[in-house]
XYZ file of C-alpha atoms in Angstrom:
346
model
C -18.444 -8.946 15.749
C -19.155 -5.152 16.344
C -16.762 -2.515 15.025
C -15.975 0.420 17.367
C -15.237 3.491 15.349
C -12.938 6.325 16.958
C -12.031 9.486 15.500
C -8.813 11.128 15.935
C -6.560 12.941 13.558
C -3.922 13.830 16.067
C -2.723 11.944 19.544
C -3.042 15.264 21.462
C -5.902 14.890 24.041
C -6.908 11.500 22.808
C -4.801 9.346 25.314
C -7.697 7.459 26.605
C -8.919 6.440 23.359
C -5.205 5.407 22.159
C -4.932 3.492 25.449
C -8.327 1.569 24.674
C -7.045 0.854 21.321
C -3.276 -0.145 22.539
C -5.221 -2.897 25.240
C -7.245 -4.410 22.589
C -3.809 -5.138 20.494
C -2.280 -6.390 23.356
C -5.261 -8.886 23.970
C -4.752 -10.242 20.493
C -7.653 -8.054 18.845
C -7.121 -6.108 15.226
C -7.205 -2.069 15.226
C -7.355 -0.643 11.919
C -5.249 3.017 12.044
C -4.041 5.604 9.540
C -0.622 5.965 8.227
C 0.925 8.308 5.969
C 0.536 6.018 3.300
C -2.425 4.132 3.359
C -4.499 2.608 6.360
C -3.258 -0.525 8.037
C -4.867 -3.510 10.117
C -2.849 -3.873 12.977
C -1.999 -6.820 15.226
C 0.473 -7.602 17.829
C 3.264 -8.933 15.413
C 4.729 -10.981 18.458
C 1.529 -13.022 18.520
C 1.037 -15.699 15.939
C -2.748 -15.758 16.582
C -2.978 -12.303 16.012
C -1.349 -12.713 12.510
C -4.060 -15.472 11.673
C -6.576 -13.007 12.350
C -5.466 -10.492 10.201
C -5.166 -12.850 7.547
C -8.412 -14.173 8.110
C -10.086 -10.655 8.266
C -8.570 -9.949 4.644
C -8.965 -12.943 3.129
C -5.236 -13.009 2.341
C -3.276 -15.790 1.507
C -0.407 -16.775 4.039
C 2.578 -16.731 2.272
C 2.177 -12.860 2.055
C 4.446 -11.587 4.342
C 3.347 -8.642 6.968
C 5.080 -5.666 7.565
C 5.849 -4.751 11.413
C 5.505 -0.998 12.452
C 7.740 0.047 15.395
C 7.815 3.524 16.817
C 11.409 4.151 16.260
C 13.935 2.355 14.101
C 16.227 1.262 16.521
C 12.974 -0.518 18.320
C 13.550 -2.990 15.458
C 16.739 -4.186 17.354
C 14.564 -7.176 19.290
C 12.716 -8.455 16.227
C 15.278 -7.866 13.246
C 18.905 -8.202 12.692
C 19.732 -4.554 11.835
C 23.102 -3.207 9.854
C 24.923 0.087 9.346
C 22.704 0.513 5.952
C 19.662 0.105 7.870
C 20.481 2.781 10.106
C 21.503 4.833 7.111
C 18.274 4.508 5.375
C 16.652 5.486 9.193
C 18.324 8.390 9.336
C 17.082 9.736 6.056
C 13.789 8.384 5.643
C 12.161 7.320 8.875
C 10.006 7.587 10.152
C 8.323 7.880 6.621
C 7.190 5.846 4.098
C 9.786 3.158 3.817
C 10.063 -0.325 4.738
C 13.131 -2.114 4.917
C 13.572 -6.468 5.035
C 15.886 -7.635 7.317
C 17.067 -10.964 8.854
C 14.358 -12.131 11.466
C 15.109 -12.556 15.220
C 12.638 -15.235 16.816
C 10.321 -12.794 18.632
C 8.541 -12.397 15.648
C 6.521 -15.740 14.439
C 6.996 -17.175 11.119
C 3.239 -16.707 10.697
C 3.835 -12.875 10.418
C 6.821 -13.373 7.831
C 4.855 -15.614 5.460
C 7.190 -18.239 6.560
C 10.543 -16.443 5.516
C 13.423 -16.020 7.599
C 13.145 -12.230 7.179
C 11.429 -9.968 8.484
C 9.695 -6.072 6.945
C 10.177 -3.234 9.693
C 8.859 0.066 9.066
C 8.650 3.261 11.271
C 5.398 5.379 10.366
C 5.265 9.149 10.812
C 1.716 9.371 11.034
C 1.450 10.812 14.556
C -1.555 8.810 15.621
C 0.102 5.774 14.039
C 3.590 6.250 15.952
C 1.857 6.935 19.199
C -0.589 3.545 19.079
C 2.474 1.734 18.299
C 4.279 3.610 21.687
C 0.929 2.908 23.500
C 0.866 -0.745 22.717
C 4.224 -1.434 23.902
C 4.721 -3.887 20.922
C 5.285 -3.809 17.284
C 2.349 -3.906 15.394
C 2.089 -6.127 12.130
C -0.186 -4.437 9.739
C -1.067 -5.071 5.814
C -3.226 -2.429 4.255
C -6.899 -2.512 5.581
C -8.772 -3.682 2.680
C -10.414 -7.089 1.540
C -7.277 -8.674 -0.131
C -7.221 -7.690 -3.825
C -9.075 -4.423 -3.332
C -7.726 -0.644 -4.022
C -5.883 0.153 -0.642
C -8.149 2.434 1.591
C -6.877 6.315 1.983
C -9.892 6.915 3.705
C -11.497 5.439 7.057
C -14.860 5.218 4.752
C -13.129 2.633 2.660
C -11.979 0.643 5.665
C -15.550 0.683 6.991
C -16.959 -0.694 3.557
C -13.942 -3.530 3.576
C -13.796 -4.518 7.503
C -16.332 -3.611 9.614
C -17.497 -6.814 11.631
C -14.066 -7.949 10.841
C -12.276 -5.896 13.537
C -12.474 -4.730 16.877
C -11.431 -1.024 16.533
C -11.271 1.285 13.310
C -9.674 4.470 14.147
C -10.716 7.465 11.731
C -7.367 9.664 11.200
C -8.534 11.348 8.106
C -7.063 11.305 4.891
C -3.841 9.481 3.890
C -1.086 11.838 2.570
C 0.731 9.809 0.291
C -1.509 7.304 -0.806
C 0.802 4.506 -2.258
C 1.966 2.047 0.303
C 5.393 2.278 1.371
C 8.520 1.526 -0.623
C 10.182 -1.780 0.332
C 13.940 -2.441 0.065
C 15.932 -5.819 1.076
C 19.429 -5.275 2.348
C 22.638 -6.981 1.479
C 25.219 -5.417 3.319
C 25.050 -1.615 1.859
C 23.585 -3.350 -1.455
C 19.620 -3.167 -1.801
C 17.255 -4.849 -3.852
C 13.402 -2.437 -4.433
C 10.922 -5.038 -4.279
C 8.151 -2.219 -4.158
C 8.417 1.281 -5.260
C 6.641 3.892 -3.529
C 7.284 7.442 -2.481
C 10.842 7.159 -1.213
C 12.074 6.323 -4.793
C 14.845 4.214 -6.519
C 16.978 7.396 -6.653
C 16.665 8.455 -3.258
C 17.575 5.086 -2.205
C 21.085 5.275 -4.531
C 22.072 7.996 -2.577
C 22.562 5.939 0.620
C 22.998 2.337 -0.819
C 26.177 1.313 -2.817
C 23.840 -0.137 -5.484
C 20.371 -0.738 -5.906
C 18.609 -3.136 -8.324
C 15.139 -3.064 -8.998
C 13.549 -6.617 -8.563
C 11.962 -8.008 -11.744
C 8.630 -8.569 -9.859
C 8.241 -4.766 -9.353
C 7.063 -4.665 -12.937
C 6.785 -8.319 -14.136
C 4.521 -10.941 -13.257
C 5.482 -13.166 -10.698
C 5.160 -17.205 -11.629
C 2.439 -18.929 -9.320
C 5.013 -21.350 -7.688
C 7.436 -18.338 -6.566
C 7.333 -17.333 -2.968
C 6.816 -13.544 -2.333
C 9.310 -11.804 -0.464
C 7.627 -8.973 0.282
C 3.833 -7.497 0.233
C 2.344 -6.836 -3.107
C 4.911 -9.202 -5.525
C 2.589 -12.162 -6.438
C -1.026 -11.721 -6.109
C -3.488 -9.321 -8.423
C -3.751 -6.292 -5.937
C -5.219 -2.909 -5.637
C -8.114 -3.798 -8.538
C -11.186 -2.446 -9.076
C -14.156 -5.009 -9.549
C -14.372 -3.736 -13.205
C -11.530 -4.969 -15.682
C -8.637 -2.401 -15.928
C -6.761 -1.918 -19.275
C -3.663 0.299 -19.150
C -3.095 1.964 -22.652
C 0.711 2.624 -23.882
C 1.357 4.928 -26.950
C 1.841 8.441 -27.678
C -0.532 10.947 -26.044
C -2.631 11.931 -29.068
C -2.875 7.890 -29.645
C -4.145 7.281 -26.230
C -6.173 10.376 -25.951
C -8.024 9.654 -29.153
C -8.445 5.899 -27.988
C -10.063 7.113 -24.668
C -12.559 9.820 -26.275
C -13.657 6.993 -28.382
C -14.030 4.515 -25.869
C -16.110 6.471 -23.816
C -18.367 6.615 -26.290
C -19.111 2.826 -25.420
C -21.528 1.337 -22.788
C -19.923 -0.099 -19.492
C -16.610 2.130 -20.075
C -15.113 4.145 -17.360
C -11.783 6.593 -17.512
C -9.320 7.340 -15.296
C -8.337 10.282 -16.799
C -5.961 13.351 -15.982
C -7.752 16.722 -14.700
C -6.919 18.606 -17.929
C -8.784 15.835 -20.063
C -12.189 16.116 -18.836
C -13.137 18.561 -21.333
C -12.498 16.297 -24.037
C -15.025 13.619 -22.823
C -18.278 14.890 -24.034
C -20.226 11.288 -23.784
C -22.033 9.803 -20.770
C -19.147 7.632 -19.710
C -18.269 8.062 -15.914
C -14.685 9.657 -15.560
C -12.446 9.505 -12.228
C -9.895 11.937 -12.779
C -6.738 11.348 -10.856
C -4.436 14.590 -11.094
C -2.984 16.447 -14.176
C -0.507 14.964 -16.255
C 2.648 16.151 -14.784
C 1.925 15.627 -11.115
C 2.735 12.275 -10.153
C 2.626 13.031 -6.705
C -1.120 14.087 -6.889
C -1.881 10.862 -8.920
C -0.379 8.876 -6.196
C -2.473 10.290 -3.662
C -5.789 10.204 -5.690
C -5.306 6.546 -7.357
C -6.637 4.107 -4.907
C -9.417 6.496 -4.279
C -10.409 6.648 -7.991
C -10.699 2.954 -8.212
C -13.015 2.871 -5.414
C -15.149 5.603 -6.763
C -15.222 3.413 -10.104
C -16.467 0.375 -7.963
C -19.664 2.427 -7.218
C -20.856 2.414 -10.862
C -22.116 -1.250 -11.098
C -22.749 -0.828 -14.805
C -18.921 -0.297 -15.371
C -17.450 -3.593 -16.738
C -14.014 -2.150 -18.143
C -11.797 1.096 -16.990
C -9.296 2.490 -19.354
C -6.288 4.246 -17.962
C -2.928 5.727 -18.752
C 0.171 3.570 -18.481
C 2.532 5.726 -16.183
C 6.137 6.348 -16.952
C 8.653 4.335 -14.806
C 10.796 7.280 -13.293
C 10.561 8.432 -9.932
C 7.120 8.046 -8.113
C 5.784 7.083 -11.484
C 7.408 3.650 -10.891
C 5.008 3.156 -8.105
C 2.495 4.204 -10.248
C 3.524 1.614 -12.792
C 3.972 -0.833 -10.206
C 0.147 -0.470 -8.379
C -1.756 -0.437 -11.709
C 0.225 -2.873 -13.542
C -1.068 -5.225 -10.669
C -4.681 -3.730 -10.700
C -4.930 -4.473 -14.603
C -3.183 -8.075 -13.962
C -0.618 -6.830 -16.006
C -2.907 -5.856 -19.252
C -1.637 -3.614 -21.205
C -2.846 -2.405 -24.943
C -0.890 -0.726 -27.350
C -2.699 2.282 -29.232
């Protein structure tokens, strides 16, 4: 299949292109589109054949649930059983990088939910994503637009590398703002369980829900026979081609280890911006932001992992183990999965 590339960073003045992409979705085709988090590979969420095509295009296990994207929080009503807490969360964080898991209505096929009786609902704030959903007139099921297991795409060039020839349309909307996938929370009345951390932090969720617990799978490895309740829980995700090792220790010890490791062949370093001057060896460096700027690190992480993939001679990547506070929990979650839970104490 020949993939069509549409370039539009704003829906204004591009109604014709958006309607074309929307018609592809309505006919069962796949359209990649930008969101504020990462790029998504979208299909009609009410069409089980479109869902099957998403899994096939990504090489994604079919028990890994998809998120449905709606243009307005209230648009979830025909597809999910909402409650007061959902609308309280929506009032605070939607449109935005939050996904809420709710009981499924029958209009959403089980092929979209990975066989679960729940459905994950999100209302993206990116104007192109929102306009595309409105033009399509159907919710859009959309996981990240990468081959399964690879770092998620934050630029259209990442998508083209992975999915050109596998989808009908790729919309190039520029660089994604957040850089990590949405926060996912499952609701039980006014209590919530955090299933995937993101830019909407645990503390922010606690301001709305009466209680929020963090699912063990956010930090630990899910067993092989366990069913994932949301995307990104079970399988090795976000991973570069090289083996990633996370370093756990005080600043001086980790820095000393990195400087020593950088002298070895086949090693790459994910470092903080201010550390670059410490490395005088030829090891490739992939800076992800300043040590204290976790938001910038989140924004740059996946692009840095993909940049490392351009170096075929790198067999091992070393990186700092992030803190677990604020958006640091989201960084920890992505990196621990990218590293297949490989942590070295130094």
